[in-house]
Amino acid sequence: MEKITSKNNTIIKDTKKLFTSSKARAEEKRFVLEGARLCFDVLNSVYEPENVFYTENIIKKYPSETNALITRCGGSYMITEEIAEKLSDTKSPQGIFLTVKMKNGENKIKNKAIALDNVQDPSNVGAIIRSAEALGIDSVIVYSGCDVYNPKAIRASMGSVLRMNTIKTDNLTQLIKELSSDGFATYATVPDSRATKITDIDFSGKTLCVIGNEANGVEDGIKAVCDSLITIPMLGRAESLNASVAASITMWEMLR
């Protein structure tokens, strides 16, 4: 265990970058967790913790869990409350942070999957992953848009990011073609009453549904390679649904 008392410490600066920069996360293949629940969740996940930063108060409050992380991590650092405030991405830091090595998804989509086409809002991305885990979707495919390791996305997922099979792709069109060849039915969700109602679709087989960007929807090229366009019937005056709400309804229909 090493004590860090300076906010200008190089390790602290580098860790802060993992909070604020998706580029830094991608280059270093690491991300950072904050708070007792998320940090301790790693103990029961497939992720490999790297460095833990903790205050004197947090180890007094959660001695067994904090010591378990200290044992698992390559580096452990006791920090001051001032440094915790510098590191924190929240208004009221609990005083524990964890850097974690990224891992690749299984890349094996077994039965039901949801794909995110350039979904930008980290709260939407996190909420979708949380709903996917709760409903029993086996994979979440992420194409462009928000990084799933964005701290806000991780918090919105309530830790589901640590447990779900998330697959990043740079070519969703090609992946859809491959899944179609593997027997998947593929659908793009659209806010268009002319599309097939989602309630009329038979989701009993292997299925992939695509959720589009908050402002522009699913890209035309991606819609073109899907088997069908589907829509959620709406009786009110709103023209569309929030991306995470649309995804949750879609996943419910896929699995009911």
Coordinates of C-alpha atoms in Angstrom, one line a residue, residues 139-251:
S139 CA -25.4 -9.7 -26.2
V140 CA -25.3 -6.0 -26.8
I141 CA -23.5 -4.9 -29.9
V142 CA -22.1 -1.3 -30.0
Y143 CA -21.4 0.5 -33.2
S144 CA -20.0 4.0 -33.0
G145 CA -21.7 6.4 -30.6
C146 CA -20.9 6.4 -26.8
D147 CA -18.2 4.3 -25.3
V148 CA -19.8 1.7 -23.0
Y149 CA -16.9 2.4 -20.5
N150 CA -18.0 6.1 -20.2
P151 CA -18.4 6.6 -16.4
K152 CA -22.0 7.9 -16.9
A153 CA -22.9 4.8 -19.0
I154 CA -21.4 2.5 -16.4
R155 CA -23.4 4.2 -13.6
A156 CA -26.6 4.2 -15.6
S157 CA -26.1 0.4 -16.2
M158 CA -25.9 -0.1 -12.4
G159 CA -22.9 -2.4 -13.0
S160 CA -24.5 -4.4 -15.9
V161 CA -21.6 -3.4 -18.1
L162 CA -19.5 -5.7 -16.0
R163 CA -21.7 -8.7 -16.5
M164 CA -23.2 -8.4 -20.0
N165 CA -21.5 -9.6 -23.2
T166 CA -20.8 -6.4 -25.0
I167 CA -19.3 -6.5 -28.5
K168 CA -17.8 -3.5 -30.2
T169 CA -17.9 -3.5 -34.0
D170 CA -16.5 -1.1 -36.6
N171 CA -18.8 -2.5 -39.3
L172 CA -22.3 -3.2 -38.2
T173 CA -23.5 -3.7 -41.8
Q174 CA -21.1 -6.6 -42.3
L175 CA -21.9 -8.1 -38.9
I176 CA -25.6 -8.1 -39.7
K177 CA -24.9 -9.9 -43.0
E178 CA -22.9 -12.5 -41.1
L179 CA -25.7 -13.0 -38.6
S180 CA -28.2 -13.3 -41.4
S181 CA -26.1 -16.1 -42.9
D182 CA -26.1 -17.7 -39.5
G183 CA -29.9 -17.9 -39.3
F184 CA -30.6 -14.7 -37.5
A185 CA -33.7 -12.6 -38.3
T186 CA -32.5 -9.0 -38.3
Y187 CA -34.7 -6.0 -37.8
A188 CA -34.2 -2.2 -37.7
T189 CA -36.5 -0.2 -35.4
V190 CA -38.0 3.0 -36.9
P191 CA -40.6 5.5 -35.8
D192 CA -42.6 5.0 -39.0
S193 CA -46.2 3.8 -39.0
R194 CA -45.7 2.2 -42.4
A195 CA -43.2 -0.3 -40.9
T196 CA -44.3 -3.7 -39.6
K197 CA -45.8 -3.4 -36.0
I198 CA -43.4 -5.0 -33.5
T199 CA -46.4 -6.9 -32.0
D200 CA -46.9 -8.7 -35.3
I201 CA -43.3 -10.1 -35.4
D202 CA -42.5 -13.7 -34.5
F203 CA -39.4 -13.5 -32.3
S204 CA -39.2 -17.2 -31.5
G205 CA -35.9 -17.7 -33.4
K206 CA -32.5 -16.2 -33.3
T207 CA -33.0 -12.4 -33.5
L208 CA -31.1 -9.2 -33.8
C209 CA -32.8 -5.8 -33.4
V210 CA -31.1 -2.5 -34.1
I211 CA -31.8 0.7 -32.1
G212 CA -30.8 3.9 -33.9
N213 CA -29.2 7.2 -33.0
E214 CA -31.3 9.6 -30.9
A215 CA -31.7 12.2 -33.6
N216 CA -31.3 10.4 -36.9
G217 CA -32.4 6.9 -36.2
V218 CA -30.9 3.8 -37.9
E219 CA -28.5 4.5 -40.8
D220 CA -29.9 3.9 -44.2
G221 CA -27.2 1.4 -45.1
I222 CA -27.9 -0.6 -42.0
K223 CA -31.7 -0.6 -42.6
A224 CA -31.0 -1.8 -46.1
V225 CA -29.3 -5.0 -44.9
C226 CA -31.9 -5.9 -42.3
D227 CA -34.7 -8.3 -43.1
S228 CA -37.4 -5.8 -42.1
L229 CA -38.2 -2.4 -40.6
I230 CA -40.3 -2.6 -37.4
T231 CA -42.0 0.0 -35.3
I232 CA -43.6 0.3 -31.9
P233 CA -47.2 1.4 -32.3
M234 CA -47.9 4.7 -30.6
L235 CA -51.4 6.1 -30.0
G236 CA -50.3 9.5 -28.5
R237 CA -49.0 12.6 -30.2
A238 CA -45.3 12.1 -29.6
E239 CA -43.5 11.2 -32.8
S240 CA -40.8 9.0 -31.3
L241 CA -39.6 7.4 -28.1
N242 CA -36.4 7.9 -26.1
A243 CA -33.8 5.4 -27.4
S244 CA -33.5 3.5 -24.1
V245 CA -37.3 3.3 -23.8
A246 CA -37.6 2.0 -27.4
A247 CA -34.9 -0.5 -26.7
S248 CA -36.5 -1.8 -23.6
I249 CA -39.9 -2.3 -25.3
T250 CA -38.2 -4.0 -28.2
M251 CA -36.3 -6.4 -26.0

